[in-house]
Amino acid sequence: MTPEELAHLRRARDLMDREYARPLDVPMMARAALMSPSHFARQFRTAYGETPYSYLMTRRIERAKALLRRGDLSVTEVCMAVGCTSLGSFSSRFSELVGESPSAYRARDHSATAPVPACWAKTVSRPSRFREAPS
């Protein structure tokens, strides 16, 4: 992969990081990367180890975790705020990545992590389907 292709892929990844709440699809992300949709999907997976959709959903779940920790929004409101349109799909993906349902995560006490800087908490608690769920 050339440095130019990596720069184009970063542009698409940055789009997902910024605009995660918007409806994004592979053709839109591929346009940002100046690639065809199929080439973009293959190159993205090669570069980042996951599909564009998986990366986008992980970003949405990260933001959902932060909103649920605040406790002032319902799970449905959080689902819509992060760009998901199906509560069932959102809850399934959240449970798969986090290891517990959004409702259980929201109900848990998060005061112990309050003094942790957000940049560190984000790095340590990033949802991953490759990490074991807490037991």
PDB file of C-alpha atoms in Angstrom:
ATOM      1  CA  MET A   1       0.000   0.000   0.000  1.00  0.00           C
ATOM      2  CA  THR A   2       1.384   3.374  -0.983  1.00  0.00           C
ATOM      3  CA  PRO A   3       1.711   6.366   1.366  1.00  0.00           C
ATOM      4  CA  GLU A   4      -0.896   8.154  -0.800  1.00  0.00           C
ATOM      5  CA  GLU A   5      -3.393   5.327  -0.309  1.00  0.00           C
ATOM      6  CA  LEU A   6      -2.797   5.404   3.448  1.00  0.00           C
ATOM      7  CA  ALA A   7      -3.410   9.155   3.474  1.00  0.00           C
ATOM      8  CA  HIS A   8      -6.682   8.643   1.591  1.00  0.00           C
ATOM      9  CA  LEU A   9      -7.737   5.904   4.013  1.00  0.00           C
ATOM     10  CA  ARG A  10      -6.961   8.208   6.951  1.00  0.00           C
ATOM     11  CA  ARG A  11      -9.210  10.821   5.367  1.00  0.00           C
ATOM     12  CA  ALA A  12     -12.085   8.311   5.331  1.00  0.00           C
ATOM     13  CA  ARG A  13     -11.314   7.171   8.884  1.00  0.00           C
ATOM     14  CA  ASP A  14     -11.266  10.796  10.050  1.00  0.00           C
ATOM     15  CA  LEU A  15     -14.659  11.257   8.389  1.00  0.00           C
ATOM     16  CA  MET A  16     -16.008   8.339  10.430  1.00  0.00           C
ATOM     17  CA  ASP A  17     -14.469   9.740  13.624  1.00  0.00           C
ATOM     18  CA  ARG A  18     -16.018  13.175  13.044  1.00  0.00           C
ATOM     19  CA  GLU A  19     -19.340  12.283  11.465  1.00  0.00           C
ATOM     20  CA  TYR A  20     -20.165   8.979  13.231  1.00  0.00           C
ATOM     21  CA  ALA A  21     -23.706  10.166  14.013  1.00  0.00           C
ATOM     22  CA  ARG A  22     -24.527  10.787  10.339  1.00  0.00           C
ATOM     23  CA  PRO A  23     -25.746   8.009   8.085  1.00  0.00           C
ATOM     24  CA  LEU A  24     -22.489   6.833   6.486  1.00  0.00           C
ATOM     25  CA  ASP A  25     -22.176   4.044   3.968  1.00  0.00           C
ATOM     26  CA  VAL A  26     -19.216   2.437   2.222  1.00  0.00           C
ATOM     27  CA  PRO A  27     -19.699   4.338  -1.080  1.00  0.00           C
ATOM     28  CA  MET A  28     -19.650   7.668   0.804  1.00  0.00           C
ATOM     29  CA  MET A  29     -16.533   6.691   2.743  1.00  0.00           C
ATOM     30  CA  ALA A  30     -14.908   5.378  -0.438  1.00  0.00           C
ATOM     31  CA  ARG A  31     -15.494   8.743  -2.130  1.00  0.00           C
ATOM     32  CA  ALA A  32     -13.684  10.426   0.758  1.00  0.00           C
ATOM     33  CA  ALA A  33     -10.776   8.032   0.184  1.00  0.00           C
ATOM     34  CA  LEU A  34     -10.873   8.557  -3.594  1.00  0.00           C
ATOM     35  CA  MET A  35     -11.366   4.811  -4.187  1.00  0.00           C
ATOM     36  CA  SER A  36     -14.022   2.482  -5.502  1.00  0.00           C
ATOM     37  CA  PRO A  37     -16.185   0.991  -2.726  1.00  0.00           C
ATOM     38  CA  SER A  38     -14.824  -2.558  -3.074  1.00  0.00           C
ATOM     39  CA  HIS A  39     -11.180  -1.429  -3.254  1.00  0.00           C
ATOM     40  CA  PHE A  40     -11.740   0.887  -0.295  1.00  0.00           C
ATOM     41  CA  ALA A  41     -13.257  -1.906   1.835  1.00  0.00           C
ATOM     42  CA  ARG A  42     -10.337  -4.255   1.065  1.00  0.00           C
ATOM     43  CA  GLN A  43      -7.670  -1.619   1.655  1.00  0.00           C
ATOM     44  CA  PHE A  44      -9.301  -0.364   4.862  1.00  0.00           C
ATOM     45  CA  ARG A  45      -9.387  -3.886   6.298  1.00  0.00           C
ATOM     46  CA  THR A  46      -5.752  -4.433   5.324  1.00  0.00           C
ATOM     47  CA  ALA A  47      -4.642  -1.145   6.882  1.00  0.00           C
ATOM     48  CA  TYR A  48      -6.726  -1.155  10.075  1.00  0.00           C
ATOM     49  CA  GLY A  49      -7.555  -4.813  10.687  1.00  0.00           C
ATOM     50  CA  GLU A  50     -11.324  -4.357  10.569  1.00  0.00           C
ATOM     51  CA  THR A  51     -13.992  -3.473   8.060  1.00  0.00           C
ATOM     52  CA  PRO A  52     -15.141   0.134   7.632  1.00  0.00           C
ATOM     53  CA  TYR A  53     -18.549  -0.759   9.112  1.00  0.00           C
ATOM     54  CA  SER A  54     -16.958  -2.423  12.132  1.00  0.00           C
ATOM     55  CA  TYR A  55     -14.736   0.626  12.716  1.00  0.00           C
ATOM     56  CA  LEU A  56     -17.732   2.967  12.445  1.00  0.00           C
ATOM     57  CA  MET A  57     -19.808   0.901  14.860  1.00  0.00           C
ATOM     58  CA  THR A  58     -16.921   0.766  17.332  1.00  0.00           C
ATOM     59  CA  ARG A  59     -16.706   4.555  17.186  1.00  0.00           C
ATOM     60  CA  ARG A  60     -20.464   4.813  17.754  1.00  0.00           C
ATOM     61  CA  ILE A  61     -20.284   2.445  20.727  1.00  0.00           C
ATOM     62  CA  GLU A  62     -17.413   4.480  22.234  1.00  0.00           C
ATOM     63  CA  ARG A  63     -19.576   7.590  22.103  1.00  0.00           C
ATOM     64  CA  ALA A  64     -22.599   5.686  23.384  1.00  0.00           C
ATOM     65  CA  LYS A  65     -20.608   4.544  26.420  1.00  0.00           C
ATOM     66  CA  ALA A  66     -19.757   8.153  27.246  1.00  0.00           C
ATOM     67  CA  LEU A  67     -23.393   9.244  26.888  1.00  0.00           C
ATOM     68  CA  LEU A  68     -24.656   6.315  28.972  1.00  0.00           C
ATOM     69  CA  ARG A  69     -22.163   7.113  31.753  1.00  0.00           C
ATOM     70  CA  ARG A  70     -23.725  10.566  32.056  1.00  0.00           C
ATOM     71  CA  GLY A  71     -27.047   8.894  32.828  1.00  0.00           C
ATOM     72  CA  ASP A  72     -29.314  11.706  31.605  1.00  0.00           C
ATOM     73  CA  LEU A  73     -30.404  10.017  28.343  1.00  0.00           C
ATOM     74  CA  SER A  74     -32.368   6.830  27.804  1.00  0.00           C
ATOM     75  CA  VAL A  75     -30.812   3.959  25.868  1.00  0.00           C
ATOM     76  CA  THR A  76     -33.102   4.760  22.924  1.00  0.00           C
ATOM     77  CA  GLU A  77     -32.022   8.420  22.936  1.00  0.00           C
ATOM     78  CA  VAL A  78     -28.368   7.378  23.041  1.00  0.00           C
ATOM     79  CA  CYS A  79     -28.944   4.922  20.184  1.00  0.00           C
ATOM     80  CA  MET A  80     -30.351   7.679  17.983  1.00  0.00           C
ATOM     81  CA  ALA A  81     -27.747  10.247  19.109  1.00  0.00           C
ATOM     82  CA  VAL A  82     -24.859   8.097  17.904  1.00  0.00           C
ATOM     83  CA  GLY A  83     -26.400   7.464  14.483  1.00  0.00           C
ATOM     84  CA  CYS A  84     -27.959   4.037  14.920  1.00  0.00           C
ATOM     85  CA  THR A  85     -31.488   3.591  13.638  1.00  0.00           C
ATOM     86  CA  SER A  86     -32.290   0.190  15.131  1.00  0.00           C
ATOM     87  CA  LEU A  87     -32.361  -0.189  18.900  1.00  0.00           C
ATOM     88  CA  GLY A  88     -32.095  -3.971  18.562  1.00  0.00           C
ATOM     89  CA  SER A  89     -28.993  -3.839  16.354  1.00  0.00           C
ATOM     90  CA  PHE A  90     -27.447  -1.174  18.577  1.00  0.00           C
ATOM     91  CA  SER A  91     -28.077  -3.212  21.741  1.00  0.00           C
ATOM     92  CA  SER A  92     -26.726  -6.402  20.157  1.00  0.00           C
ATOM     93  CA  ARG A  93     -23.564  -4.712  18.934  1.00  0.00           C
ATOM     94  CA  PHE A  94     -23.101  -2.870  22.247  1.00  0.00           C
ATOM     95  CA  SER A  95     -23.414  -6.139  24.179  1.00  0.00           C
ATOM     96  CA  GLU A  96     -21.017  -7.885  21.792  1.00  0.00           C
ATOM     97  CA  LEU A  97     -18.332  -5.206  22.153  1.00  0.00           C
ATOM     98  CA  VAL A  98     -18.775  -4.154  25.784  1.00  0.00           C
ATOM     99  CA  GLY A  99     -19.855  -7.432  27.359  1.00  0.00           C
ATOM    100  CA  GLU A 100     -23.085  -6.146  28.885  1.00  0.00           C
ATOM    101  CA  SER A 101     -26.296  -4.574  27.680  1.00  0.00           C
ATOM    102  CA  PRO A 102     -26.575  -0.794  27.310  1.00  0.00           C
ATOM    103  CA  SER A 103     -29.141  -0.724  30.146  1.00  0.00           C
ATOM    104  CA  ALA A 104     -26.843  -2.643  32.495  1.00  0.00           C
ATOM    105  CA  TYR A 105     -23.900  -0.412  31.528  1.00  0.00           C
ATOM    106  CA  ARG A 106     -25.978   2.729  32.152  1.00  0.00           C
ATOM    107  CA  ALA A 107     -27.184   1.439  35.548  1.00  0.00           C
ATOM    108  CA  ARG A 108     -23.677   0.598  36.771  1.00  0.00           C
ATOM    109  CA  ASP A 109     -21.821   3.036  39.032  1.00  0.00           C
ATOM    110  CA  HIS A 110     -19.192   4.904  37.000  1.00  0.00           C
ATOM    111  CA  SER A 111     -17.973   7.239  39.746  1.00  0.00           C
ATOM    112  CA  ALA A 112     -14.679   5.339  40.117  1.00  0.00           C
ATOM    113  CA  THR A 113     -13.658   6.308  36.579  1.00  0.00           C
ATOM    114  CA  ALA A 114     -14.687   9.972  36.921  1.00  0.00           C
ATOM    115  CA  PRO A 115     -11.170  11.219  37.859  1.00  0.00           C
ATOM    116  CA  VAL A 116      -9.560   9.379  34.927  1.00  0.00           C
ATOM    117  CA  PRO A 117      -8.706  11.755  32.036  1.00  0.00           C
ATOM    118  CA  ALA A 118     -11.001  11.188  29.060  1.00  0.00           C
ATOM    119  CA  CYS A 119      -8.109  10.563  26.640  1.00  0.00           C
ATOM    120  CA  TRP A 120      -6.787   7.734  28.828  1.00  0.00           C
ATOM    121  CA  ALA A 121     -10.218   6.264  29.568  1.00  0.00           C
ATOM    122  CA  LYS A 122     -11.008   6.203  25.847  1.00  0.00           C
ATOM    123  CA  THR A 123      -7.802   4.329  25.057  1.00  0.00           C
ATOM    124  CA  VAL A 124      -8.185   1.780  27.833  1.00  0.00           C
ATOM    125  CA  SER A 125     -11.916   1.182  27.457  1.00  0.00           C
ATOM    126  CA  ARG A 126     -12.170   1.158  23.649  1.00  0.00           C
ATOM    127  CA  PRO A 127     -14.666  -1.526  22.682  1.00  0.00           C
ATOM    128  CA  SER A 128     -13.138  -4.422  20.794  1.00  0.00           C
ATOM    129  CA  ARG A 129     -14.667  -7.616  19.522  1.00  0.00           C
ATOM    130  CA  PHE A 130     -11.219  -9.226  19.850  1.00  0.00           C
ATOM    131  CA  ARG A 131     -10.868  -8.570  23.576  1.00  0.00           C
ATOM    132  CA  GLU A 132     -12.491 -10.956  26.040  1.00  0.00           C
ATOM    133  CA  ALA A 133     -15.686  -9.692  27.614  1.00  0.00           C
ATOM    134  CA  PRO A 134     -15.526  -9.097  31.385  1.00  0.00           C
ATOM    135  CA  SER A 135     -16.717 -12.073  33.398  1.00  0.00           C
TER     136      SER A 135
END
